[in-house]
């Protein structure tokens, strides 16, 4: 198995190291600053091929890489934005099946998270396939004893093929200011499909203010249009790493939790005692999230009123 | 008068609406069935038991296809006090075989199934579509409805309002003289999950056989009643509560259900069951006392929308009354459109059909029942009194000789503070209603 | 046929597969809305296409009711493999200029079909798009990158664009349109290439035991382990309590106080 990892300005994508580790240390680094990225992989990678290319182009790059990958039976990409874009184009060019959003990948067995992360579909792949690995599910053990990886550059032979059509990149924008507070928030209070109406999200926001926490949501909630997509926590949303995470009516699907970092404290309120979010919680409360919110809001208001309110 | 888009608009794809649509569509009329939910029955709730006999004509051998949970082969009525329980328990093997009597069923299944028959008959079901008003011409005749969709007006020769309790259409048409909170009860229900074999064992039933338990004296200071029904692998536990009392007592319905589930006679039945769903809905309780005018030029009202739910206190039958009145409304619409008269006289057949059948006959017979069963005496005095009487009948106080029933009765009546006059009157009302 | 929208009919996760709980994903709804707006700008019609069984007509009728002008269903089971679905679609829309897709289908949710369609058509692709500007000749799309960064793309026809669910609200269909849609003929065609069933062993989700990202502080290690290792039960990570809402709130306050989140800064 070999990993294909898109590098931007020397930076590895989310799950890049995991994809490489899943492939036992063999990888092709493609993009800008591949040499820099290669150096950061000591202890994880064993054998690296770098392909230095500017401006991400899924179709063109897939074509450029196909020759290099033709003899590789199993090709693994991280399920990062660029990985999800590039993988199907490589699979199509090599006429191979694609297993997208895998939890674990071996030549004999691939496990995929499906149905909104509620099920795992297990399959025995054919001899040749392409797969993307869900970022954050594997983890990486850095092996201090491991020698630095061998790095060979394949750039000159692999220029992008321009007959392949790709959109033109106008600009790469910095993180949306609207997401910063969430991405950097030390405390997050999040709502999921368990909430019964849109107003609950404003209520969450209000409670968040009282608690010094930012409001986040799951994709089901952003899909409902209850809050803008900037509030979506997870692999295709904002990746966060708070100390405190309080979840109301969140099932804890892998795409959500793998964007959650490693909070010191997790509280989950859910009617289903057995869903993943409850498994992760320090305090898992089986109760109706909506009514609990009403009571919690009241308590927090008292808490805040208490010191100030002067006795008449 | 403006030209109609269709022959009949049925508002509401509950049991009443579906049956009205089936009848009208089968007669070859162009029928549109409007439902606000994403599918028929999606948002609908009730206690859990249907009595579908009325479908025999409409869907022959309905029991071979109807989406039921269990056939009710056992009916119990319980009198509860804090510590006592007196149960009258009846079983019938016959109810477990065709043509069957009652069944437990989920509304999203039942209503969806009925509505699919309406579609099969050619009616056009439009979901996610809420009726927000009536279209009437100068003389007040109903000529269509306005929906919440863009260009959402739809005109028809006849509108059949089957939009359920508190019918917005019947009210807008001014068919209800007055509406009074005292005429409604609040029904709240919990659906609990429990494995089938556990249910079979706890309720002593087998296969698809099930139980229907009605309960008096389990709602504390709030007048009402309770029920416990068996689904295949679920239980429905709920209470029906008088609104004014509920408000006065400032009690939360959930708390009252919780109390019921804790009662020594109920707890063992529901123990370990996992809460799946909590729902609440109003019930038109007062029957004849509150019924609106059922017809007006261009419009018929059926089911709960016409307060046709038979709430004989705790015995709740609404679905069958809804299905029947829906059918009769459908028949009347066909008759009227064929005769080319959708005015008052053309629609007169509806009232007649209701009066000549169980729909209004039962309501007349049980006219006084709700009042009686929900009266303070029946609610708060009789359960204790009766339970004490029975307890003393069965208690062995040797060496004391067994006391006679009449003496016990008298003593317990006095102890309960019930006047003989009232007891006799209530007994007579009860006999007239249920006897 | 210059504007096409691909809609998948599938059942909502967690619900039984039952037509009552089936429909298109929020992402597909956004795609449909953009297809309609785009077609309006270009002054052309919208072709809605789905690969699925009879039941899938439902999403096509919804599309017709909202303003799609043509509906094609490629007859195949819902279990059809993603690559085959893409091939089947591509073969029917070879002359398409703009193909709108959702970012994910309700069940498979892999987000790969659009890319495969683009590959087949040799078209440009912009996937998982979170913002769209429609212009005459081009579409300006905003794509998510890692770390909250975003990429602005100018997309030119022929192209496949897949959008996330929150990018647009699908318009509400008019009453008359809904009624007409029910009788509009749907073109049902067989797949041009054989459709394979995606074969899987299904089991309930369970997090994978994570390898630990060293070097990190001891607690951090434990945190990561407990956070993600399924072998650690909720009991080990924390406690599970059944409470009435009121008590639940009190319990949360207690925990927040114990953990020092209520101290006034
Ligand atoms: C490629 C891909 C990328 C994705 N990216 C993301 C992402 O970045 N972020 C993300 O969040 N999702 C993402 N998803 C979606 C993800 O798979 C899940 O579908 C989603 O996270 C589920 O959100 P949820 O927990 O709100 O809804 P559900 O999974 O439906 O969970 C709702 C929960 O609420 C509980 N509940 C119901 N009623 C109540 C009540 N009254 N009180 C308390 N609890 C109640 C239920 O028990 C359930 O646990 C992605 C999916 C795919 C395929
Ligand atoms: C707690 C409880 C327990 C009960 N137990 C039983 C029982 O065990 N057995 C029994 O037989 N009966 C029982 N009933 C009574 C029974 O539920 C009703 O009598 C019956 O549902 C009436 O049927 P319907 O079709 O008239 O109205 P509904 O079933 O209420 O149907 C009305 C339909 O109209 C739709 N609608 C409403 N307004 C609009 C609008 N503006 N536009 C479009 N659509 C609209 C609704 O979505 C709904 O689908 C119970 C009721 C309750 C509340
Ligand atoms: N069977 C299908 N029929 C039509 N379009 C589909 C089908 N499957 C996937 N798509 C399209 O591809 C997008 C991504 O689906 P998926 O790759 O399954 O996550 C969906 O949002 C649809 O727009």
mmCIF file of C-alpha atoms in Angstrom, chain B residues 257-402:
data_model
loop_
_atom_site.group_PDB
_atom_site.id
_atom_site.type_symbol
_atom_site.label_atom_id
_atom_site.label_comp_id
_atom_site.label_asym_id
_atom_site.label_seq_id
_atom_site.Cartn_x
_atom_site.Cartn_y
_atom_site.Cartn_z
ATOM 1 C CA UNK B 257 -47.568 9.391 33.813
ATOM 2 C CA UNK B 258 -44.473 8.833 35.939
ATOM 3 C CA UNK B 259 -46.762 8.396 38.953
ATOM 4 C CA UNK B 260 -48.872 5.868 37.055
ATOM 5 C CA UNK B 261 -45.764 3.934 36.042
ATOM 6 C CA UNK B 262 -44.682 3.813 39.684
ATOM 7 C CA UNK B 263 -47.996 2.377 40.932
ATOM 8 C CA UNK B 264 -47.439 -1.082 42.470
ATOM 9 C CA UNK B 265 -49.978 -2.587 40.063
ATOM 10 C CA UNK B 266 -48.349 -1.037 36.946
ATOM 11 C CA UNK B 267 -44.644 -0.841 37.792
ATOM 12 C CA UNK B 268 -43.963 -4.584 37.270
ATOM 13 C CA UNK B 269 -45.532 -4.351 33.796
ATOM 14 C CA UNK B 270 -43.399 -1.462 32.513
ATOM 15 C CA UNK B 271 -40.240 -2.122 34.514
ATOM 16 C CA UNK B 272 -37.027 -1.842 32.489
ATOM 17 C CA UNK B 273 -38.793 -0.517 29.396
ATOM 18 C CA UNK B 274 -36.905 2.191 27.486
ATOM 19 C CA UNK B 275 -38.635 5.466 26.577
ATOM 20 C CA UNK B 276 -38.882 5.810 22.804
ATOM 21 C CA UNK B 277 -41.263 8.688 22.339
ATOM 22 C CA UNK B 278 -43.397 11.180 24.229
ATOM 23 C CA UNK B 279 -46.397 12.815 22.583
ATOM 24 C CA UNK B 280 -49.488 14.809 23.463
ATOM 25 C CA UNK B 281 -52.736 15.728 21.721
ATOM 26 C CA UNK B 282 -56.132 17.232 22.500
ATOM 27 C CA UNK B 283 -59.281 15.098 22.594
ATOM 28 C CA UNK B 284 -62.777 16.443 21.957
ATOM 29 C CA UNK B 285 -64.394 14.974 25.042
ATOM 30 C CA UNK B 286 -67.884 16.397 25.291
ATOM 31 C CA UNK B 287 -69.511 14.576 22.368
ATOM 32 C CA UNK B 288 -73.014 15.863 21.578
ATOM 33 C CA UNK B 289 -72.582 18.794 23.943
ATOM 34 C CA UNK B 290 -69.893 20.315 21.734
ATOM 35 C CA UNK B 291 -70.606 18.998 18.242
ATOM 36 C CA UNK B 292 -70.625 21.673 15.530
ATOM 37 C CA UNK B 293 -72.942 21.940 12.537
ATOM 38 C CA UNK B 294 -71.705 19.120 10.313
ATOM 39 C CA UNK B 295 -72.537 20.691 6.977
ATOM 40 C CA UNK B 296 -72.743 24.023 5.213
ATOM 41 C CA UNK B 297 -73.064 24.842 1.528
ATOM 42 C CA UNK B 298 -69.992 23.389 -0.147
ATOM 43 C CA UNK B 299 -68.495 21.803 2.956
ATOM 44 C CA UNK B 300 -68.782 18.724 5.193
ATOM 45 C CA UNK B 301 -66.982 18.118 8.488
ATOM 46 C CA UNK B 302 -65.916 14.637 9.671
ATOM 47 C CA UNK B 303 -63.985 12.919 12.434
ATOM 48 C CA UNK B 304 -62.480 14.846 15.320
ATOM 49 C CA UNK B 305 -63.000 18.012 13.334
ATOM 50 C CA UNK B 306 -66.688 17.422 14.044
ATOM 51 C CA UNK B 307 -65.967 16.306 17.624
ATOM 52 C CA UNK B 308 -67.172 12.812 16.729
ATOM 53 C CA UNK B 309 -64.573 11.141 18.928
ATOM 54 C CA UNK B 310 -66.377 8.964 21.442
ATOM 55 C CA UNK B 311 -64.727 9.602 24.758
ATOM 56 C CA UNK B 312 -66.936 7.700 27.166
ATOM 57 C CA UNK B 313 -64.748 8.924 29.941
ATOM 58 C CA UNK B 314 -61.761 6.655 29.617
ATOM 59 C CA UNK B 315 -63.003 4.401 26.844
ATOM 60 C CA UNK B 316 -61.614 6.222 23.845
ATOM 61 C CA UNK B 317 -62.939 5.414 20.395
ATOM 62 C CA UNK B 318 -62.178 7.977 17.759
ATOM 63 C CA UNK B 319 -60.533 6.306 14.803
ATOM 64 C CA UNK B 320 -63.547 4.145 14.025
ATOM 65 C CA UNK B 321 -65.867 7.149 14.338
ATOM 66 C CA UNK B 322 -63.520 9.123 12.125
ATOM 67 C CA UNK B 323 -63.377 6.367 9.491
ATOM 68 C CA UNK B 324 -67.162 5.982 9.500
ATOM 69 C CA UNK B 325 -67.987 9.690 9.369
ATOM 70 C CA UNK B 326 -65.332 10.090 6.669
ATOM 71 C CA UNK B 327 -66.999 7.364 4.588
ATOM 72 C CA UNK B 328 -70.436 8.946 5.045
ATOM 73 C CA UNK B 329 -69.081 12.365 4.123
ATOM 74 C CA UNK B 330 -67.562 10.804 0.998
ATOM 75 C CA UNK B 331 -70.850 9.112 0.068
ATOM 76 C CA UNK B 332 -72.742 12.351 0.631
ATOM 77 C CA UNK B 333 -70.301 14.287 -1.539
ATOM 78 C CA UNK B 334 -70.759 11.779 -4.371
ATOM 79 C CA UNK B 335 -74.545 11.901 -3.991
ATOM 80 C CA UNK B 336 -74.582 15.707 -3.966
ATOM 81 C CA UNK B 337 -72.248 16.161 -6.938
ATOM 82 C CA UNK B 338 -74.213 13.616 -8.986
ATOM 83 C CA UNK B 339 -77.447 15.438 -8.108
ATOM 84 C CA UNK B 340 -75.752 18.704 -8.977
ATOM 85 C CA UNK B 341 -76.714 20.201 -5.628
ATOM 86 C CA UNK B 342 -73.868 20.860 -3.191
ATOM 87 C CA UNK B 343 -75.980 23.230 -1.118
ATOM 88 C CA UNK B 344 -77.689 22.629 2.203
ATOM 89 C CA UNK B 345 -80.336 20.262 0.797
ATOM 90 C CA UNK B 346 -77.884 18.385 -1.397
ATOM 91 C CA UNK B 347 -75.697 17.629 1.601
ATOM 92 C CA UNK B 348 -78.550 16.813 3.998
ATOM 93 C CA UNK B 349 -77.809 13.105 3.549
ATOM 94 C CA UNK B 350 -74.736 13.410 5.747
ATOM 95 C CA UNK B 351 -76.564 14.294 8.953
ATOM 96 C CA UNK B 352 -79.053 11.503 8.215
ATOM 97 C CA UNK B 353 -76.283 8.944 7.719
ATOM 98 C CA UNK B 354 -74.640 9.948 10.988
ATOM 99 C CA UNK B 355 -77.916 9.820 12.921
ATOM 100 C CA UNK B 356 -78.963 6.418 11.586
ATOM 101 C CA UNK B 357 -75.674 4.718 12.431
ATOM 102 C CA UNK B 358 -73.566 4.001 15.482
ATOM 103 C CA UNK B 359 -71.810 7.298 14.930
ATOM 104 C CA UNK B 360 -74.479 9.405 16.594
ATOM 105 C CA UNK B 361 -76.412 6.526 18.206
ATOM 106 C CA UNK B 362 -73.441 5.693 20.420
ATOM 107 C CA UNK B 363 -72.926 9.326 21.203
ATOM 108 C CA UNK B 364 -76.551 9.650 22.282
ATOM 109 C CA UNK B 365 -76.365 6.508 24.361
ATOM 110 C CA UNK B 366 -73.162 7.561 26.107
ATOM 111 C CA UNK B 367 -74.161 11.203 26.315
ATOM 112 C CA UNK B 368 -73.680 11.380 30.072
ATOM 113 C CA UNK B 369 -70.764 8.982 30.376
ATOM 114 C CA UNK B 370 -67.830 11.409 30.094
ATOM 115 C CA UNK B 371 -69.326 13.677 32.709
ATOM 116 C CA UNK B 372 -69.948 10.725 35.002
ATOM 117 C CA UNK B 373 -66.590 9.046 34.607
ATOM 118 C CA UNK B 374 -64.716 12.322 35.011
ATOM 119 C CA UNK B 375 -66.900 13.517 37.907
ATOM 120 C CA UNK B 376 -65.156 14.157 41.218
ATOM 121 C CA UNK B 377 -67.028 11.292 42.889
ATOM 122 C CA UNK B 378 -66.003 8.662 40.343
ATOM 123 C CA UNK B 379 -62.528 10.109 40.170
ATOM 124 C CA UNK B 380 -61.673 10.635 43.801
ATOM 125 C CA UNK B 381 -64.229 8.868 46.008
ATOM 126 C CA UNK B 382 -65.515 5.691 44.351
ATOM 127 C CA UNK B 383 -62.188 3.995 43.588
ATOM 128 C CA UNK B 384 -61.181 4.070 47.255
ATOM 129 C CA UNK B 385 -64.660 3.161 48.419
ATOM 130 C CA UNK B 386 -65.050 0.212 46.067
ATOM 131 C CA UNK B 387 -61.522 -0.996 46.658
ATOM 132 C CA UNK B 388 -62.086 -0.921 50.416
ATOM 133 C CA UNK B 389 -65.342 -2.804 50.058
ATOM 134 C CA UNK B 390 -63.656 -5.526 48.046
ATOM 135 C CA UNK B 391 -60.659 -5.594 50.366
ATOM 136 C CA UNK B 392 -62.939 -6.188 53.334
ATOM 137 C CA UNK B 393 -64.910 -8.819 51.413
ATOM 138 C CA UNK B 394 -61.745 -10.779 50.789
ATOM 139 C CA UNK B 395 -60.021 -10.072 54.093
ATOM 140 C CA UNK B 396 -60.267 -12.843 56.665
ATOM 141 C CA UNK B 397 -60.695 -11.317 60.125
ATOM 142 C CA UNK B 398 -61.064 -14.512 62.134
ATOM 143 C CA UNK B 399 -62.223 -14.969 64.777
ATOM 144 C CA UNK B 400 -64.539 -12.151 63.543
ATOM 145 C CA UNK B 401 -67.344 -13.627 61.411
ATOM 146 C CA UNK B 402 -67.581 -12.397 57.801
#
